[in-house]
Short mmCIF file of C-alpha atoms in Angstrom, two decimals:
data_model
loop_
_atom_site.label_atom_id
_atom_site.label_comp_id
_atom_site.label_asym_id
_atom_site.label_seq_id
_atom_site.Cartn_x
_atom_site.Cartn_y
_atom_site.Cartn_z
CA MET A 1 210.90 32.39 243.46
CA ALA A 2 209.42 29.18 242.11
CA LYS A 3 210.40 28.25 238.59
CA LYS A 4 207.93 27.15 235.94
CA HIS A 5 208.09 23.41 235.50
CA PRO A 6 206.94 21.33 232.58
CA GLN A 7 203.56 19.72 233.18
CA LYS A 8 204.74 16.33 231.96
CA PRO A 9 208.52 15.83 231.94
CA ALA A 10 209.75 13.69 229.06
CA ASN A 11 211.49 11.18 231.34
CA LEU A 12 208.82 10.83 234.04
CA ILE A 13 209.67 7.90 236.31
CA ALA A 14 207.18 8.15 239.19
CA GLN A 15 204.25 10.34 240.08
CA ASN A 16 202.45 10.83 243.40
CA LYS A 17 198.80 11.06 242.34
CA LYS A 18 197.59 10.80 245.93
CA ALA A 19 199.33 14.09 246.80
CA GLY A 20 196.99 16.02 244.53
CA HIS A 21 194.04 14.34 246.19
CA ASP A 22 195.18 14.86 249.79
CA TYR A 23 196.80 18.31 249.50
CA SER A 24 196.21 21.67 247.87
CA ILE A 25 199.57 22.35 246.26
CA LEU A 26 200.54 25.98 246.85
CA GLU A 27 203.99 26.11 245.26
CA THR A 28 206.44 23.73 243.58
CA PHE A 29 210.23 23.44 243.55
CA GLU A 30 212.58 21.29 241.49
CA ALA A 31 215.29 19.61 243.54
CA GLY A 32 218.10 17.22 242.78
CA LEU A 33 218.41 13.93 244.67
CA VAL A 34 221.59 12.60 246.26
CA LEU A 35 221.55 8.89 245.41
CA THR A 36 224.02 6.01 245.64
CA GLY A 37 225.04 3.93 242.63
CA THR A 38 222.51 1.16 243.12
CA GLU A 39 219.74 3.63 243.97
CA ILE A 40 219.98 5.48 240.66
CA LYS A 41 219.87 2.17 238.81
CA SER A 42 216.65 1.24 240.63
CA VAL A 43 215.19 4.69 239.97
CA ARG A 44 215.92 4.41 236.24
CA LYS A 45 214.03 1.09 236.25
CA GLY A 46 211.07 2.83 237.89
CA LYS A 47 211.33 1.02 241.24
CA ILE A 48 210.40 4.03 243.36
CA ASN A 49 207.29 4.71 245.46
CA LEU A 50 206.46 8.30 246.47
CA ARG A 51 203.08 7.63 248.08
CA ASP A 52 203.97 8.09 251.77
CA GLY A 53 206.96 10.37 251.22
CA PHE A 54 207.52 13.85 252.58
CA ALA A 55 210.38 16.33 252.86
CA ARG A 56 211.77 17.96 255.97
CA VAL A 57 214.33 20.70 256.54
CA ARG A 58 216.88 19.89 259.26
CA ASN A 59 220.04 21.86 260.11
CA GLY A 60 219.65 24.01 257.01
CA GLU A 61 219.42 21.01 254.66
CA ALA A 62 216.38 19.45 253.03
CA TYR A 63 215.82 15.68 253.21
CA LEU A 64 213.35 13.42 251.44
CA GLU A 65 211.98 10.90 253.91
CA ASN A 66 209.87 7.74 253.74
CA VAL A 67 210.31 7.30 249.98
CA HIS A 68 210.82 3.66 249.06
CA ILE A 69 213.43 2.82 246.41
CA SER A 70 213.62 -0.94 245.92
CA PRO A 71 217.04 -2.59 246.16
CA TYR A 72 218.76 -3.17 242.82
CA GLU A 73 218.42 -6.83 241.76
CA GLN A 74 222.00 -7.17 240.47
CA GLY A 75 223.41 -5.36 243.51
CA ASN A 76 225.44 -7.16 246.16
CA GLN A 77 226.49 -6.14 249.67
CA PHE A 78 226.65 -2.52 248.43
CA ASN A 79 222.86 -2.32 248.07
CA HIS A 80 221.13 0.51 249.89
CA ASP A 81 218.49 0.70 252.61
CA PRO A 82 215.14 1.13 250.77
CA LEU A 83 213.73 3.74 253.19
CA ARG A 84 216.82 5.80 254.00
CA ASN A 85 216.59 9.59 254.11
CA ARG A 86 217.92 11.20 250.93
CA LYS A 87 219.32 14.70 250.73
CA LEU A 88 217.62 17.18 248.39
CA LEU A 89 219.76 19.64 246.45
CA LEU A 90 218.17 23.08 246.64
CA HIS A 91 219.47 26.65 246.62
CA ARG A 92 219.82 28.38 250.00
CA LYS A 93 217.02 30.85 249.15
CA GLU A 94 214.68 27.99 248.32
CA ILE A 95 215.48 26.20 251.59
CA ASP A 96 214.90 29.41 253.55
CA LYS A 97 211.60 29.91 251.77
CA LEU A 98 210.55 26.32 252.60
CA VAL A 99 211.42 26.87 256.26
CA GLY A 100 209.33 30.03 256.37
CA ILE A 101 206.33 28.45 254.64
CA THR A 102 206.30 25.23 256.70
CA LYS A 103 206.25 27.08 260.02
CA ASN A 104 202.50 27.48 259.44
CA LYS A 105 200.32 24.73 260.84
CA GLY A 106 198.97 22.20 258.34
CA ILE A 107 201.64 22.87 255.71
CA THR A 108 203.87 20.04 254.51
CA ILE A 109 206.32 19.34 251.71
CA VAL A 110 205.38 16.38 249.51
CA PRO A 111 207.15 14.83 246.51
CA LEU A 112 205.01 15.10 243.38
CA LYS A 113 207.11 13.62 240.58
CA VAL A 114 210.49 12.01 240.00
CA TYR A 115 212.02 12.31 236.56
CA LEU A 116 215.36 12.31 234.77
CA LYS A 117 216.72 15.59 233.45
CA HIS A 118 220.02 15.56 231.55
CA GLY A 119 220.82 12.19 233.15
CA PHE A 120 220.22 13.34 236.72
CA ALA A 121 217.32 12.32 238.96
CA LYS A 122 215.15 15.29 239.88
CA VAL A 123 212.18 15.45 242.21
CA LEU A 124 209.38 17.99 241.95
CA ILE A 125 208.36 18.84 245.50
CA GLY A 126 205.24 20.75 246.35
CA VAL A 127 204.31 22.80 249.38
CA GLY A 128 200.89 21.45 250.26
CA GLN A 129 198.13 22.26 252.67
CA GLY A 130 196.05 19.30 253.81
CA LYS A 131 192.52 19.09 252.45
CA HIS A 132 189.50 18.31 254.57
CA GLU A 133 187.20 15.45 253.61
CA TYR A 134 184.58 17.79 252.16
CA ASP A 135 187.26 19.48 250.00
CA LYS A 136 188.25 16.09 248.59
CA ARG A 137 184.63 15.28 247.73
CA GLU A 138 184.23 18.66 246.06
CA THR A 139 187.35 18.12 243.97
CA LEU A 140 186.14 14.69 242.86
CA LYS A 141 182.73 16.13 241.99
CA ARG A 142 184.33 18.90 239.91
CA LYS A 143 186.52 16.39 238.05
CA GLU A 144 183.49 14.23 237.27
CA GLN A 145 181.59 17.26 235.95
CA ASP A 146 184.53 18.25 233.74
CA ARG A 147 184.74 14.71 232.36
CA GLU A 148 181.01 14.70 231.64
CA MET A 149 181.20 18.05 229.84
CA ALA A 150 184.14 16.88 227.75
CA ARG A 151 182.25 13.71 226.86
CA VAL A 152 179.16 15.70 225.76
CA LEU A 153 181.26 18.14 223.70
CA LYS A 154 183.13 15.28 222.06
CA ASN A 155 179.90 13.60 220.93
CA ARG A 156 178.51 16.80 219.35
#
């Protein structure tokens, strides 16, 4: 059961705008991130890139892969690898649901947003189905039409 999430979290750190363009998001989940000390400091500074990231379930655990968190500037030899796989904290039922959904072809798990909630880093992951090129053009056309209508209504 997916929970309702706020549209714009108060402490939004990073957002993956390309995910909405490339995928039709079917369902969203909020997950905690397991981070090291220097990683959370970099995340709080906004030094995170979600663009090429994805999530994968392995051995009953969910991992966030290919998400770049820049090394902390004041860190020393304890700095982290920028592209390491990070564990996602989800309930067992949510992980089982993700496994069942992603067995279908063309379905992937993408990170949508990273934000702070009560001092902890959370990631909003979405189950997405890849769009075809003509779907992307249609979405852009619809957005342009909505903008044009809003502009006309504003000037009335």
